[in-house]
Tab-separated table of C-alpha atoms in Angstrom:
chain	number	residue	atom	x	y	z
A	141	UNK	CA	-84.592	-40.264	47.932
A	142	UNK	CA	-84.532	-37.939	50.681
A	143	UNK	CA	-85.041	-34.227	49.847
A	144	UNK	CA	-82.063	-31.925	50.143
A	145	UNK	CA	-81.880	-30.067	53.521
A	146	UNK	CA	-83.489	-26.595	52.981
A	147	UNK	CA	-81.117	-24.647	55.444
A	148	UNK	CA	-77.472	-24.115	55.253
A	149	UNK	CA	-75.145	-21.199	56.004
A	150	UNK	CA	-72.654	-19.797	53.769
A	151	UNK	CA	-69.074	-19.642	55.039
A	152	UNK	CA	-66.368	-17.939	53.644
A	153	UNK	CA	-62.701	-18.559	54.241
A	154	UNK	CA	-59.946	-16.575	52.685
A	155	UNK	CA	-56.430	-18.181	52.242
A	156	UNK	CA	-53.738	-16.104	50.573
A	157	UNK	CA	-56.134	-14.011	48.891
A	158	UNK	CA	-58.350	-16.706	47.486
A	159	UNK	CA	-61.874	-16.792	48.655
A	160	UNK	CA	-63.150	-20.124	49.574
A	161	UNK	CA	-67.097	-20.639	49.945
A	162	UNK	CA	-68.576	-23.458	51.909
A	163	UNK	CA	-72.080	-24.565	52.639
A	164	UNK	CA	-72.560	-25.274	56.391
A	165	UNK	CA	-75.356	-27.677	57.045
A	166	UNK	CA	-74.921	-27.611	60.616
A	167	UNK	CA	-75.229	-30.515	63.147
A	168	UNK	CA	-73.942	-31.259	66.321
A	169	UNK	CA	-71.869	-34.372	65.774
A	170	UNK	CA	-68.426	-35.137	64.577
A	171	UNK	CA	-67.630	-33.184	61.263
A	172	UNK	CA	-67.715	-34.390	57.839
A	173	UNK	CA	-66.090	-31.945	55.002
A	174	UNK	CA	-67.310	-33.021	51.433
A	175	UNK	CA	-65.219	-32.172	48.214
A	176	UNK	CA	-66.690	-32.193	44.771
A	177	UNK	CA	-64.767	-33.490	41.545
A	178	UNK	CA	-63.517	-31.560	38.593
A	179	UNK	CA	-66.072	-28.817	37.397
A	180	UNK	CA	-68.421	-29.220	40.012
A	181	UNK	CA	-69.608	-27.384	43.171
A	182	UNK	CA	-70.398	-27.992	46.725
A	183	UNK	CA	-74.258	-27.869	46.190
A	184	UNK	CA	-74.055	-31.281	44.234
A	185	UNK	CA	-73.805	-33.015	47.554
A	186	UNK	CA	-76.994	-31.648	48.783
A	187	UNK	CA	-79.059	-34.731	48.031
A	188	UNK	CA	-76.525	-37.080	49.495
A	189	UNK	CA	-76.154	-35.227	52.900
A	190	UNK	CA	-79.779	-34.701	53.342
A	191	UNK	CA	-80.488	-35.623	57.000
A	192	UNK	CA	-76.777	-36.224	57.879
A	193	UNK	CA	-76.794	-33.008	59.975
A	194	UNK	CA	-78.747	-35.116	62.694
A	195	UNK	CA	-75.708	-37.199	63.514
A	196	UNK	CA	-72.782	-35.000	61.889
A	197	UNK	CA	-71.493	-31.435	61.375
A	198	UNK	CA	-71.945	-31.434	57.549
A	199	UNK	CA	-70.017	-28.967	55.333
A	200	UNK	CA	-69.583	-29.043	51.547
A	201	UNK	CA	-66.897	-26.747	49.889
A	202	UNK	CA	-66.664	-25.086	46.723
A	203	UNK	CA	-63.013	-25.700	45.946
A	204	UNK	CA	-60.712	-22.983	44.278
A	205	UNK	CA	-61.778	-22.293	40.674
A	206	UNK	CA	-65.285	-23.762	41.226
A	207	UNK	CA	-68.630	-22.744	42.031
A	208	UNK	CA	-68.820	-19.594	44.520
A	209	UNK	CA	-65.247	-19.711	45.343
A	210	UNK	CA	-62.360	-17.776	43.605
A	211	UNK	CA	-62.759	-18.294	39.796
A	212	UNK	CA	-59.302	-17.373	38.945
A	213	UNK	CA	-56.971	-17.669	41.895
A	214	UNK	CA	-53.747	-15.461	41.683
A	215	UNK	CA	-51.379	-16.622	39.298
A	216	UNK	CA	-53.903	-19.267	38.074
A	217	UNK	CA	-52.423	-21.598	40.809
A	218	UNK	CA	-54.666	-24.852	40.512
A	219	UNK	CA	-51.967	-27.195	41.901
A	220	UNK	CA	-52.373	-30.076	44.173
A	221	UNK	CA	-50.559	-28.189	47.033
A	222	UNK	CA	-52.823	-25.235	46.578
A	223	UNK	CA	-55.920	-27.520	46.693
A	224	UNK	CA	-54.594	-29.314	49.846
A	225	UNK	CA	-53.578	-26.088	51.642
A	226	UNK	CA	-57.149	-24.667	51.028
A	227	UNK	CA	-58.657	-27.784	52.556
A	228	UNK	CA	-56.474	-27.642	55.597
A	229	UNK	CA	-57.296	-23.880	56.010
A	230	UNK	CA	-61.037	-24.521	55.902
A	231	UNK	CA	-60.689	-27.380	58.435
A	232	UNK	CA	-58.991	-25.036	60.847
A	233	UNK	CA	-61.075	-21.881	60.251
A	234	UNK	CA	-64.323	-23.650	60.463
A	235	UNK	CA	-63.183	-25.736	63.490
A	236	UNK	CA	-63.791	-29.020	61.995
A	237	UNK	CA	-61.710	-30.881	64.578
A	238	UNK	CA	-61.129	-34.678	63.894
A	239	UNK	CA	-62.760	-34.399	60.510
A	240	UNK	CA	-63.924	-37.094	58.060
A	241	UNK	CA	-63.019	-36.272	54.397
A	242	UNK	CA	-65.420	-37.418	51.795
A	243	UNK	CA	-64.112	-36.577	48.176
A	244	UNK	CA	-65.331	-37.617	44.635
A	245	UNK	CA	-63.018	-37.955	41.751
A	246	UNK	CA	-60.581	-35.031	41.889
A	247	UNK	CA	-62.089	-34.173	45.360
A	248	UNK	CA	-61.225	-37.742	46.425
A	249	UNK	CA	-57.527	-37.137	45.324
A	250	UNK	CA	-57.308	-33.959	47.497
A	251	UNK	CA	-59.077	-35.699	50.354
A	252	UNK	CA	-56.375	-38.618	50.229
A	253	UNK	CA	-53.393	-36.138	49.992
A	254	UNK	CA	-54.645	-34.066	52.857
A	255	UNK	CA	-55.153	-37.478	54.992
A	256	UNK	CA	-51.762	-38.539	54.160
A	257	UNK	CA	-50.139	-35.153	54.848
A	258	UNK	CA	-51.988	-34.419	58.100
A	259	UNK	CA	-53.082	-37.370	60.003
A	260	UNK	CA	-53.529	-35.246	63.162
A	261	UNK	CA	-56.307	-33.531	61.398
A	262	UNK	CA	-58.285	-36.352	59.545
A	263	UNK	CA	-60.118	-39.176	61.458
A	264	UNK	CA	-61.291	-40.999	58.404
A	265	UNK	CA	-61.121	-40.875	54.503
A	266	UNK	CA	-63.884	-41.752	51.926
A	267	UNK	CA	-62.838	-41.639	48.308
A	268	UNK	CA	-65.851	-41.816	45.860
A	269	UNK	CA	-64.666	-42.999	42.401
A	270	UNK	CA	-61.199	-41.749	43.088
A	271	UNK	CA	-58.106	-43.841	42.933
A	272	UNK	CA	-54.355	-43.847	43.409
A	273	UNK	CA	-53.160	-43.969	39.889
A	274	UNK	CA	-51.923	-40.870	38.071
A	275	UNK	CA	-52.723	-39.256	34.741
A	276	UNK	CA	-50.785	-38.554	31.583
A	277	UNK	CA	-50.891	-35.574	28.935
A	278	UNK	CA	-53.617	-37.486	26.982
A	279	UNK	CA	-55.981	-37.656	29.770
A	280	UNK	CA	-55.517	-33.744	30.079
A	281	UNK	CA	-56.215	-33.167	26.345
A	282	UNK	CA	-59.180	-35.418	26.693
A	283	UNK	CA	-60.693	-33.749	29.427
A	284	UNK	CA	-59.763	-30.374	27.783
A	285	UNK	CA	-61.521	-31.200	24.543
A	286	UNK	CA	-64.589	-32.411	26.453
A	287	UNK	CA	-64.882	-29.039	28.281
A	288	UNK	CA	-64.451	-27.254	25.038
A	289	UNK	CA	-67.255	-29.161	23.606
A	290	UNK	CA	-69.941	-27.882	25.854
A	291	UNK	CA	-72.357	-25.764	23.572
A	292	UNK	CA	-72.376	-22.872	25.940
A	293	UNK	CA	-74.530	-20.891	26.755
A	294	UNK	CA	-77.203	-23.520	27.047
A	295	UNK	CA	-80.842	-22.323	26.295
A	296	UNK	CA	-82.195	-24.179	29.316
A	297	UNK	CA	-81.564	-26.440	32.017
A	298	UNK	CA	-83.476	-29.196	30.204
A	299	UNK	CA	-81.074	-28.805	27.244
A	300	UNK	CA	-77.947	-28.885	29.453
A	301	UNK	CA	-79.344	-31.968	31.192
A	302	UNK	CA	-79.656	-33.727	27.825
A	303	UNK	CA	-76.163	-32.813	26.790
A	304	UNK	CA	-74.689	-34.269	29.995
A	305	UNK	CA	-76.507	-37.524	29.328
A	306	UNK	CA	-79.685	-37.341	30.978
A	307	UNK	CA	-80.992	-39.055	34.080
A	308	UNK	CA	-79.830	-37.953	37.696
A	309	UNK	CA	-76.318	-37.437	36.798
A	310	UNK	CA	-77.318	-35.113	33.861
A	311	UNK	CA	-79.677	-33.198	35.800
A	312	UNK	CA	-77.131	-32.759	38.527
A	313	UNK	CA	-74.620	-31.405	36.107
A	314	UNK	CA	-77.092	-29.004	34.652
A	315	UNK	CA	-77.969	-27.838	38.224
A	316	UNK	CA	-74.389	-26.726	38.554
A	317	UNK	CA	-74.662	-24.200	35.960
A	318	UNK	CA	-75.318	-20.270	36.475
A	319	UNK	CA	-77.882	-18.219	34.845
A	320	UNK	CA	-76.731	-15.004	32.938
A	321	UNK	CA	-78.704	-12.870	30.554
A	322	UNK	CA	-78.333	-15.114	27.470
A	323	UNK	CA	-78.461	-18.537	29.007
A	324	UNK	CA	-76.850	-20.935	31.373
A	325	UNK	CA	-73.137	-21.095	31.913
A	326	UNK	CA	-70.402	-22.925	33.766
A	327	UNK	CA	-69.456	-21.859	37.297
A	328	UNK	CA	-65.840	-22.165	36.256
A	329	UNK	CA	-63.381	-21.123	33.643
A	330	UNK	CA	-62.325	-24.164	31.641
A	331	UNK	CA	-58.628	-22.947	31.430
A	332	UNK	CA	-58.489	-23.423	35.396
A	333	UNK	CA	-59.953	-26.817	35.158
A	334	UNK	CA	-57.388	-27.924	32.765
A	335	UNK	CA	-54.651	-26.513	34.928
A	336	UNK	CA	-56.372	-28.564	37.819
A	337	UNK	CA	-56.142	-31.873	35.827
A	338	UNK	CA	-52.526	-30.883	34.850
A	339	UNK	CA	-51.843	-31.361	38.456
A	340	UNK	CA	-52.680	-35.088	38.465
A	341	UNK	CA	-50.053	-35.769	35.777
A	342	UNK	CA	-47.641	-37.979	37.331
A	343	UNK	CA	-47.211	-41.920	37.292
A	344	UNK	CA	-49.092	-42.469	40.556
A	345	UNK	CA	-50.075	-41.412	44.089
A	346	UNK	CA	-49.336	-44.898	45.538
A	347	UNK	CA	-46.979	-43.483	48.228
A	348	UNK	CA	-49.392	-41.145	49.346
A	349	UNK	CA	-52.115	-43.807	49.393
A	350	UNK	CA	-49.829	-46.053	51.521
A	351	UNK	CA	-49.512	-42.866	54.083
A	352	UNK	CA	-52.927	-42.672	54.842
A	353	UNK	CA	-53.080	-43.768	58.452
A	354	UNK	CA	-56.792	-43.338	59.184
A	355	UNK	CA	-59.656	-45.803	58.307
A	356	UNK	CA	-60.437	-45.573	54.657
A	357	UNK	CA	-63.474	-46.387	52.551
A	358	UNK	CA	-63.404	-46.436	48.571
A	359	UNK	CA	-66.878	-46.204	46.932
A	360	UNK	CA	-67.071	-47.364	43.518
A	361	UNK	CA	-69.913	-47.013	40.757
A	362	UNK	CA	-70.970	-50.193	39.225
A	363	UNK	CA	-70.162	-48.670	35.753
A	364	UNK	CA	-67.463	-46.118	37.218
A	365	UNK	CA	-63.928	-45.456	35.994
A	366	UNK	CA	-61.849	-47.218	38.446
A	367	UNK	CA	-60.415	-50.449	36.920
A	368	UNK	CA	-60.673	-53.631	38.658
A	369	UNK	CA	-56.784	-53.995	38.677
A	370	UNK	CA	-56.639	-50.525	40.349
A	371	UNK	CA	-59.018	-51.551	42.946
A	372	UNK	CA	-57.182	-54.798	43.730
A	373	UNK	CA	-53.992	-52.729	43.975
A	374	UNK	CA	-55.337	-50.282	46.423
A	375	UNK	CA	-56.778	-53.041	48.563
A	376	UNK	CA	-53.414	-54.795	48.540
A	377	UNK	CA	-51.424	-51.479	49.249
A	378	UNK	CA	-53.639	-50.721	52.362
A	379	UNK	CA	-55.053	-53.963	53.851
A	380	UNK	CA	-58.198	-53.356	55.975
A	381	UNK	CA	-59.421	-50.744	53.316
A	382	UNK	CA	-63.201	-50.851	53.046
A	383	UNK	CA	-64.657	-51.006	49.394
A	384	UNK	CA	-68.150	-50.904	48.336
A	385	UNK	CA	-69.784	-50.789	44.645
A	386	UNK	CA	-72.946	-48.975	44.447
A	387	UNK	CA	-75.331	-50.825	42.017
A	388	UNK	CA	-76.554	-48.796	39.084
A	389	UNK	CA	-74.266	-45.849	39.623
A	390	UNK	CA	-71.546	-44.392	37.206
A	391	UNK	CA	-68.545	-41.967	38.067
A	392	UNK	CA	-70.949	-39.533	39.786
A	393	UNK	CA	-72.325	-41.844	42.352
A	394	UNK	CA	-73.568	-39.048	44.431
A	395	UNK	CA	-75.694	-37.863	41.554
A	396	UNK	CA	-76.798	-41.098	40.459
A	397	UNK	CA	-77.672	-42.680	43.829
A	398	UNK	CA	-77.447	-40.129	46.706
A	399	UNK	CA	-79.524	-42.183	49.050
A	400	UNK	CA	-77.430	-45.432	48.692
A	401	UNK	CA	-74.212	-43.428	49.069
A	402	UNK	CA	-75.581	-41.709	52.056
A	403	UNK	CA	-76.310	-45.247	53.612
A	404	UNK	CA	-72.820	-46.338	52.709
A	405	UNK	CA	-71.431	-43.088	54.408
A	406	UNK	CA	-73.301	-43.282	57.482
A	407	UNK	CA	-72.803	-46.899	57.956
A	408	UNK	CA	-68.902	-46.277	57.761
A	409	UNK	CA	-68.765	-43.054	59.759
A	410	UNK	CA	-70.705	-44.411	62.525
A	411	UNK	CA	-68.554	-47.455	63.083
A	412	UNK	CA	-65.446	-45.107	63.588
A	413	UNK	CA	-64.415	-44.611	66.961
C-alpha cells in the first residue's frame, strides 16, 4: 500500500454561513473531488489518493456536520439539497472545472445527485458502495442506535479500532476521532448524522440515477451492502455503467483496500476524454 501524500493545503469555503473545509492535495491534472460517507471525514481518503496528484488535482472534502467543517449548520440543515449545494459551491470556489466526483456511501448519493442536477460541472461519477435505492424509518432508527452505542470517550485509538471491528477499516474509523482531555471523541454530533440519514428516507433515487449523463462507475465491496438485485437494476437503468467489485473489501472499500480502489479509479478516470 502506498503511504498517504504527506503534504496538502487546507481550503475553506463558506456557503450561507456554513464553513466547509477541504484538503487540497494539489496536482496539475483534471480535478477529482472525493466525498466521504456518513460520520466520516475527508482524511479517510488519504491512502486512496496517495500519488494521484501526479495526474489529477485531488481534493477531499469534510462535508457539513463532519470533521473540520461546520459541526451544527444553522437550523440543523442536513438535507440532501444542502449537501448538494455545498458541493457545487466547493467546485465553483476552488475552480474544480470539469470535475470527477467520487463518493462513498452517503457521499456517493450526494455525488450522484450533483451529477444528475449539474451535468455542466461533472465529467465523471464514481459511486463507491452507494446505490439508487432509498431508505425507510427503520434504517434511520438502526443507524441512530448504532451511533448511540459508541462508548465515548474511547480511552485509546486501539480501543476504538477494536470497537469498530478491527482490521484496516477499524483503524480507519478510529483515525477519524479527535483527541480531547478525557479521551477520543467523534468529529460530529450524532443528532446531525441522524438528520443526514433522514434525508435519504424516500422510496428510491432511480430518477436521479437515470438522469446522470456523464460516464459512471459503481465500485462494490465483495462483502458490501449493495444487493445483487440493486446492482442489476442500476446496470439496466443506465446501460454502459461500469461496475467493479473489489475482492476482500466490505462497505468501506477505501479503508479495506485503498490501493486496489486507487487502481480502479485511475484506470476509469484516465479513460475519460
